[in-house]
Backbone as a printed PyTorch tensor [residue, N CA C, xyz], in Angstrom:
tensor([[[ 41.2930,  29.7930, -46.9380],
         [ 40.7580,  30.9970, -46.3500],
         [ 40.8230,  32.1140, -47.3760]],

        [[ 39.8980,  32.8680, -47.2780],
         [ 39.9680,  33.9980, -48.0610],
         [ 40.0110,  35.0610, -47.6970]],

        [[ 40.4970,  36.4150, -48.4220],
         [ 40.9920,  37.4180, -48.2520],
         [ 39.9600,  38.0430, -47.1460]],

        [[ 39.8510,  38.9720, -46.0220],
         [ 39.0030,  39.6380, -45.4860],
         [ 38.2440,  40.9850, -46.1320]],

        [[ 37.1570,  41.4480, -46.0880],
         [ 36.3320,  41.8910, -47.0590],
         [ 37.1010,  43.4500, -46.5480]],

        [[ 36.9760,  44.3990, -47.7770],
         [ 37.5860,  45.8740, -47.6120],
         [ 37.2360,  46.8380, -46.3220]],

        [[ 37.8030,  47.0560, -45.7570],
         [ 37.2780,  48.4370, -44.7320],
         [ 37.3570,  49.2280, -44.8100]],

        [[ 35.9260,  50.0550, -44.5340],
         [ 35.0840,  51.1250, -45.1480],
         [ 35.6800,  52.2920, -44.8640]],

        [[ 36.2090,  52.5260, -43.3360],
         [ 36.8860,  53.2860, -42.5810],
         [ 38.4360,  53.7630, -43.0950]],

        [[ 38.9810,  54.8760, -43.7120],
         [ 40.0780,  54.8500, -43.8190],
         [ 40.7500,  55.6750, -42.8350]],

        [[ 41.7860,  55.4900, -42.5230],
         [ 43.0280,  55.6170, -41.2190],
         [ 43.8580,  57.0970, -41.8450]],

        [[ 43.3220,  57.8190, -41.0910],
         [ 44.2760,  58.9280, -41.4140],
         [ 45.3540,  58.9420, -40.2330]],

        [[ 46.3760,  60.0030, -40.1190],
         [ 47.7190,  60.1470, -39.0160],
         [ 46.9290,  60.1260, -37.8160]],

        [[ 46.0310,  61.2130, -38.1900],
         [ 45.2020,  61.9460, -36.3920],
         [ 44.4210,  60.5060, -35.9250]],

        [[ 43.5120,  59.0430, -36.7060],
         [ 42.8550,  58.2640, -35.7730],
         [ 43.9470,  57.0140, -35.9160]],

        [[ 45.3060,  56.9780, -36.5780],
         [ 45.7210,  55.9310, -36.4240],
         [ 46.5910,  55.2580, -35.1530]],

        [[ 46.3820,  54.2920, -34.6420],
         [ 46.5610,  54.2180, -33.2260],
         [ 47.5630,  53.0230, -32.9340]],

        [[ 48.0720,  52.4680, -34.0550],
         [ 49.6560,  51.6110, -34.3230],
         [ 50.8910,  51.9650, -33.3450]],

        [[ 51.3480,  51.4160, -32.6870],
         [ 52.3890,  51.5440, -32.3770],
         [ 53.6050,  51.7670, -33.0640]],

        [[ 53.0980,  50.6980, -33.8780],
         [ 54.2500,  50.1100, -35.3230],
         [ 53.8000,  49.7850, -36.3640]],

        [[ 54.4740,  50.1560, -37.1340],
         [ 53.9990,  50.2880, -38.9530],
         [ 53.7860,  48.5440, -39.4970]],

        [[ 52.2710,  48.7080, -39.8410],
         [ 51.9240,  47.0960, -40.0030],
         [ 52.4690,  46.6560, -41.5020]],

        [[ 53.3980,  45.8210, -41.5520],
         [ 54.2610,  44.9260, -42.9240],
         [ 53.3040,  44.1400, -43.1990]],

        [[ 53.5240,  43.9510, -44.5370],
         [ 53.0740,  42.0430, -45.4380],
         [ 54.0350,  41.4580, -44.8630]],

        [[ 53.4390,  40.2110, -44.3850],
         [ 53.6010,  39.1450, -44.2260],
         [ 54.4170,  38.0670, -45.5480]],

        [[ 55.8280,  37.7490, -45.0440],
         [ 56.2320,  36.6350, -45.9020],
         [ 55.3640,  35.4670, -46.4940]],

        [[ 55.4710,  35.2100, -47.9910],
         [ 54.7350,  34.5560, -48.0600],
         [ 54.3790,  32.8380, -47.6800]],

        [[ 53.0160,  32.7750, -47.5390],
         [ 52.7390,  31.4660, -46.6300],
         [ 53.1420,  31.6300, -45.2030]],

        [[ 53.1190,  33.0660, -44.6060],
         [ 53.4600,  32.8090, -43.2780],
         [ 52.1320,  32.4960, -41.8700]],

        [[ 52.6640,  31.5120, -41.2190],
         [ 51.1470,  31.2260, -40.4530],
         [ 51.7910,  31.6400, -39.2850]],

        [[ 50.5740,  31.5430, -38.5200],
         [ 51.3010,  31.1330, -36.7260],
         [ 50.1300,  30.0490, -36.3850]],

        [[ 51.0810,  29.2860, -35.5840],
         [ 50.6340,  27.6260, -35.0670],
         [ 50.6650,  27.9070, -33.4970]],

        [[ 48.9010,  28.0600, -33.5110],
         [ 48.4170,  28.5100, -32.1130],
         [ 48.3510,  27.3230, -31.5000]],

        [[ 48.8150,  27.3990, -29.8730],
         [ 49.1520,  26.2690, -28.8470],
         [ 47.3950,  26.0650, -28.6750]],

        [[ 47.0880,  25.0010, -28.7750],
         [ 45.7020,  24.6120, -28.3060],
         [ 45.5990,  24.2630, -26.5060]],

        [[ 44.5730,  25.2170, -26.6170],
         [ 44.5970,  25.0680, -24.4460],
         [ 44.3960,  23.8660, -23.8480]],

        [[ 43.8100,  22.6130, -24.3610],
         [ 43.8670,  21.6340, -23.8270],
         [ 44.8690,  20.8580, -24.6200]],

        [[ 45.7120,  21.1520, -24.8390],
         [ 47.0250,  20.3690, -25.3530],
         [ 47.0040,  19.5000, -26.4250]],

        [[ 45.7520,  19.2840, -27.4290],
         [ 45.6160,  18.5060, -28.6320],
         [ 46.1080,  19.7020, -29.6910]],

        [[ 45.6330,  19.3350, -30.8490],
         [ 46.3930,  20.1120, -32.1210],
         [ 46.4070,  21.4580, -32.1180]],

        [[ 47.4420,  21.9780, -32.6720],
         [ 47.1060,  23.3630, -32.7770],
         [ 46.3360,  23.5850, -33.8880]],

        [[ 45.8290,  24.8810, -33.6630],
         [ 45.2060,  25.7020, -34.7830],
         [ 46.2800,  26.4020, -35.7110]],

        [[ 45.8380,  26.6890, -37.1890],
         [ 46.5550,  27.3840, -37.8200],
         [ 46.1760,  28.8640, -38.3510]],

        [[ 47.0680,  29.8330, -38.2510],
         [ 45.8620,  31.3760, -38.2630],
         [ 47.1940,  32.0670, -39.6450]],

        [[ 46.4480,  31.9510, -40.6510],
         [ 47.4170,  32.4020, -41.9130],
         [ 47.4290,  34.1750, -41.2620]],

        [[ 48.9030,  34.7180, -41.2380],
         [ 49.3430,  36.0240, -41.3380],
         [ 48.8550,  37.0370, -42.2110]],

        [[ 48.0470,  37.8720, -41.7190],
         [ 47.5770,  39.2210, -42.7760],
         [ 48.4290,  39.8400, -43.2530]],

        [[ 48.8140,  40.5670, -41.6100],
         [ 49.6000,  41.7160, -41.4750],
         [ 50.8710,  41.7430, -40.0360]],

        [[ 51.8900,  42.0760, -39.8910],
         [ 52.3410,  41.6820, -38.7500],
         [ 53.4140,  43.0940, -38.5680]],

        [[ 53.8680,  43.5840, -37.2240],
         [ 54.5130,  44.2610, -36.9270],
         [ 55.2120,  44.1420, -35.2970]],

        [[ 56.4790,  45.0020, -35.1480],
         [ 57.2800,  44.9420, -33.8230],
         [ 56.1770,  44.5140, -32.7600]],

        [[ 54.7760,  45.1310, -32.7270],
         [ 54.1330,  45.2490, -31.5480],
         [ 52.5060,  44.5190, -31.5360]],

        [[ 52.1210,  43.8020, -32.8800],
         [ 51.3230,  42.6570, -33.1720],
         [ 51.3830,  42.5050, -34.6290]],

        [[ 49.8820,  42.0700, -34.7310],
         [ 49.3260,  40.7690, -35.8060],
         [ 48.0540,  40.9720, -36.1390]],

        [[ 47.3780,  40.8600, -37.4580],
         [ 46.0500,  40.6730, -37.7740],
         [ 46.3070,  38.8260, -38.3130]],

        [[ 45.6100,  38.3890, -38.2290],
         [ 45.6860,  36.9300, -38.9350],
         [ 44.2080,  36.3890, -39.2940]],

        [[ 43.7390,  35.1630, -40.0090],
         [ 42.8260,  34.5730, -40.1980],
         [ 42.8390,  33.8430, -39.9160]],

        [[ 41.8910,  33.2800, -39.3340],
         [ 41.3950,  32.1390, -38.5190],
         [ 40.1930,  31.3460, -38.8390]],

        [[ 39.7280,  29.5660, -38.9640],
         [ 38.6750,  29.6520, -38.9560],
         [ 37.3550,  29.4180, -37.6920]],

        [[ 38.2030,  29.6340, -36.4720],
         [ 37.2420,  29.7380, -35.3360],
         [ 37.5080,  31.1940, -34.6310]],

        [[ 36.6690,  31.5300, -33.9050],
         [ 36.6960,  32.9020, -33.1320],
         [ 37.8870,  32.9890, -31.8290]],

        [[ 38.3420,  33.8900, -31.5230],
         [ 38.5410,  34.1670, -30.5450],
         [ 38.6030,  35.1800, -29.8070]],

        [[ 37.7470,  35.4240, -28.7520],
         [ 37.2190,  36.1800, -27.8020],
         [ 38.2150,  37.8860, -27.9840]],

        [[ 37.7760,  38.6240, -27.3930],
         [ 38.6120,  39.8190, -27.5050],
         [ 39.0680,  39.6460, -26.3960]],

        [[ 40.2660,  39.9660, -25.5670],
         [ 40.8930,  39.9940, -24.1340],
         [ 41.4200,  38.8400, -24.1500]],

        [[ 41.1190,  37.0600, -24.7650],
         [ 42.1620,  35.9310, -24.6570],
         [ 43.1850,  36.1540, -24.9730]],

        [[ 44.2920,  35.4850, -24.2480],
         [ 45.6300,  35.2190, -24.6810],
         [ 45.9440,  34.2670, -25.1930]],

        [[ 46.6720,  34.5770, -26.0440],
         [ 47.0670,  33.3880, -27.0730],
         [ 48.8720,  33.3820, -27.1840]],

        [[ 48.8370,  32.0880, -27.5880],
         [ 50.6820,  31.6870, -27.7810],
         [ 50.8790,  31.0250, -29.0590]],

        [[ 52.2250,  30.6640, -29.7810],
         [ 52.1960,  29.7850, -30.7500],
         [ 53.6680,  30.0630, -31.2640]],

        [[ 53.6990,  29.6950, -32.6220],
         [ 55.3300,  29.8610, -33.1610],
         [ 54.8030,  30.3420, -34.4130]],

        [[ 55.1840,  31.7750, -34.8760],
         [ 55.4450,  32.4500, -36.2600],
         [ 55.8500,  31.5130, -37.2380]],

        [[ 55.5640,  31.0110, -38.2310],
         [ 56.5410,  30.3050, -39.1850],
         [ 56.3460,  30.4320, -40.4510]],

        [[ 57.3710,  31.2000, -41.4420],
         [ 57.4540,  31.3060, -42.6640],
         [ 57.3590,  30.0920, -43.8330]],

        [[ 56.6100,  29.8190, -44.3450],
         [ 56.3160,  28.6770, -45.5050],
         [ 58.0990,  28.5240, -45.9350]],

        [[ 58.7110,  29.6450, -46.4580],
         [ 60.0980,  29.3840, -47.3210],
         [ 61.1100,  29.7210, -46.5450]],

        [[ 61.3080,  29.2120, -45.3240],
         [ 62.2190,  29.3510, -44.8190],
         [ 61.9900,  28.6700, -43.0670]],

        [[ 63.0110,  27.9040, -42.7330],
         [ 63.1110,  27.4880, -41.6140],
         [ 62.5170,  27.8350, -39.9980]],

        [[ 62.9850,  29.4200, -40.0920],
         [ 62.5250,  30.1590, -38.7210],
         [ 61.0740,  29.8030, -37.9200]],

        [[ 61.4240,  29.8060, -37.0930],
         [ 60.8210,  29.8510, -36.2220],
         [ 60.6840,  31.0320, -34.9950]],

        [[ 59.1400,  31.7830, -34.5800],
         [ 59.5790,  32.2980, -32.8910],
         [ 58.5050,  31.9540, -32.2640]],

        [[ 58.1830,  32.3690, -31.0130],
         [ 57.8240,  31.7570, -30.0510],
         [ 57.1180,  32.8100, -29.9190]],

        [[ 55.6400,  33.2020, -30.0760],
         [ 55.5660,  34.7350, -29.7570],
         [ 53.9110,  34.4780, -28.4060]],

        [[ 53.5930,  35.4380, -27.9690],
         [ 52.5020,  35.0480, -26.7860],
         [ 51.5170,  36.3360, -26.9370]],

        [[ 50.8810,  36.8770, -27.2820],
         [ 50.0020,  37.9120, -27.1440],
         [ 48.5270,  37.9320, -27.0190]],

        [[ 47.6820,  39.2520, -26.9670],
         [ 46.4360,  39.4130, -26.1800],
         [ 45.5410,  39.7230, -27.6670]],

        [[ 44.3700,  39.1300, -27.6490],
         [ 43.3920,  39.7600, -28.5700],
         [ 42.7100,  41.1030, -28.5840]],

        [[ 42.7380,  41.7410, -29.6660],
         [ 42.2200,  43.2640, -29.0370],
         [ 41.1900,  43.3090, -29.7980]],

        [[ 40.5600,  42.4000, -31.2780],
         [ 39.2280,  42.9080, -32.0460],
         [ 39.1620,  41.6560, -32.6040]],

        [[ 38.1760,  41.1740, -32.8030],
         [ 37.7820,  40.0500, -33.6660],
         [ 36.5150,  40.7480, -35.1370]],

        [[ 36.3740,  39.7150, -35.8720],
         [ 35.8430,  40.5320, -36.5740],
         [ 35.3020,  39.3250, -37.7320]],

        [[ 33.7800,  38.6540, -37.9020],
         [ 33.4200,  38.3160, -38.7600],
         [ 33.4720,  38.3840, -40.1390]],

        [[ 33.8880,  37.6440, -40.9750],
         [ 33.7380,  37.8600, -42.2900],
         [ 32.8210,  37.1800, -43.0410]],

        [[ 32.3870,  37.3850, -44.0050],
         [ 30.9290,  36.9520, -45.0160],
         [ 31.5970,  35.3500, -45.5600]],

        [[ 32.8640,  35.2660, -45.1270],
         [ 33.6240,  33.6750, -45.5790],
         [ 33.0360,  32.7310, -44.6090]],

        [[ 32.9460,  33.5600, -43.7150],
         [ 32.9780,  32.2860, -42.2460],
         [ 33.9460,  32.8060, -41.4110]],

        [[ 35.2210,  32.7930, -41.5330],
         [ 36.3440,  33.0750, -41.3640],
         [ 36.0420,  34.0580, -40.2660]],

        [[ 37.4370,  34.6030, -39.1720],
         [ 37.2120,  35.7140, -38.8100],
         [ 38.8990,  36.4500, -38.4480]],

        [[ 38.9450,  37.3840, -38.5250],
         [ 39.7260,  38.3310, -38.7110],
         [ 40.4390,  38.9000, -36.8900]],

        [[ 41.2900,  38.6680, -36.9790],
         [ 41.7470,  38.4240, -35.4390],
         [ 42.7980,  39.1740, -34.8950]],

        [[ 42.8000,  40.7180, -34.0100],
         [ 43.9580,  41.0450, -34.8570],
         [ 44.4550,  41.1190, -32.9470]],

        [[ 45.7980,  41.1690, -32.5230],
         [ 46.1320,  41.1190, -31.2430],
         [ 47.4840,  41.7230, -30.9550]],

        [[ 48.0470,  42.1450, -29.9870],
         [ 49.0760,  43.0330, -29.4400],
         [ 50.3140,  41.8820, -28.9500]],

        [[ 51.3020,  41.6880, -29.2070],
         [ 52.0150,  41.0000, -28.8730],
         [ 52.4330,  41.5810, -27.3990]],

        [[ 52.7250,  40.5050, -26.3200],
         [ 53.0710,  40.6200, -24.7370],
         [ 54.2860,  41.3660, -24.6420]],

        [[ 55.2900,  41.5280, -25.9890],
         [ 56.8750,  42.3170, -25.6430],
         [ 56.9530,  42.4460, -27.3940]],

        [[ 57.3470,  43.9590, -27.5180],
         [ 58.0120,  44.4550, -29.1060],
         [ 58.8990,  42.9990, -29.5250]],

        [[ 58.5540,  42.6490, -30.8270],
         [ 59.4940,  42.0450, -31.3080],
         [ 60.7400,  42.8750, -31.8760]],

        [[ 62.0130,  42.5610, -31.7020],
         [ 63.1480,  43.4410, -32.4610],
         [ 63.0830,  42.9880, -33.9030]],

        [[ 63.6050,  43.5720, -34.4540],
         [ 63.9190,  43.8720, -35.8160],
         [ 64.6330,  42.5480, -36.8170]],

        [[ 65.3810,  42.0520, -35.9490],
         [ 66.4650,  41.1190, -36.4230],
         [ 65.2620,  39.7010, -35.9980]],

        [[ 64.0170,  39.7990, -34.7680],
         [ 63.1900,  38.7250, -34.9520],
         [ 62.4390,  38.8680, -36.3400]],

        [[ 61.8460,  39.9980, -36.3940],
         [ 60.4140,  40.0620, -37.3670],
         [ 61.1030,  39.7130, -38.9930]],

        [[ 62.3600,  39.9830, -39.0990],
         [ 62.8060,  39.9370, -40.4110],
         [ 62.3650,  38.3900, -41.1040]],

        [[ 62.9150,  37.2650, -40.7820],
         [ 62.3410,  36.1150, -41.5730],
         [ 60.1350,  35.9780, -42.1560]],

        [[ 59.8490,  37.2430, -40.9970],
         [ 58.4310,  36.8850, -41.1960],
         [ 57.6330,  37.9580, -42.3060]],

        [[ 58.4710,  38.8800, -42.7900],
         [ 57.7150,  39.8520, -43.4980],
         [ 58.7200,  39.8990, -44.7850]],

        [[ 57.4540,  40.2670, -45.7320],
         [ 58.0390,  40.3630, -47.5010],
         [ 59.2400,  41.1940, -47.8880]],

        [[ 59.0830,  42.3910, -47.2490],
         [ 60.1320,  43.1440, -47.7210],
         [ 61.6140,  43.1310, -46.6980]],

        [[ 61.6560,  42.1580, -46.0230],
         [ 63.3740,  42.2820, -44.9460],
         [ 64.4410,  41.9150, -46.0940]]])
């Protein structure tokens, strides 16, 4: 998968609408989405991730408003979580690919998100 193409739009204080300050992602970190009819999961490589969601890449769509589930998991390191959240934007890229970004169902704490981002 490849990187998602630049956005044009830049985020000042007054339109930014984060709950929580979006981190890099540890590296190689995916999340291993539960497939709804119970065969394989999908794999959605980590953009960006924070206490209160996720941007990730994906190479199939998913709807804005689905819920989705799966387990966070860092390439260099063991951890695992269990996380469940809602889609809020999808977003085509010129790869194929699409850009997926969603609100997690409950804040992750601090002591969860740490194995999943670069700088803990």
């Amino acid at each position: 998968m490849s990187a998602p193409a630049p956005v044009a739009e830049v985020q000042t204080a007054s339109t930014e609408r984060r709950a929580a300050p979006r981190r890099q992602p540890a590296m190689g970190t995916v999340l291993r989405l539960d497939a709804p009819d119970g065969g394989p999961s999908s794999v959605a490589l980590v953009w960006n991730i924070s206490t209160t969601g996720i941007s990730m890449l994906l190479h199939a769509p998913r709807p804005a408003g689905s819920e989705l589930a799966g387990y966070l998991e860092p390439m260099l390191d063991e951890a695992t979580l269990r996380v469940r959240m809602k889609v809020v934007h999808v977003k085509l890229l010129d790869t194929g690919d699409y850009f997926v970004g969603a609100h997690f169902d409950r804040p992750l704490t601090t002591e969860e998100l740490k194995p999943f981002v670069a700088d803990a």
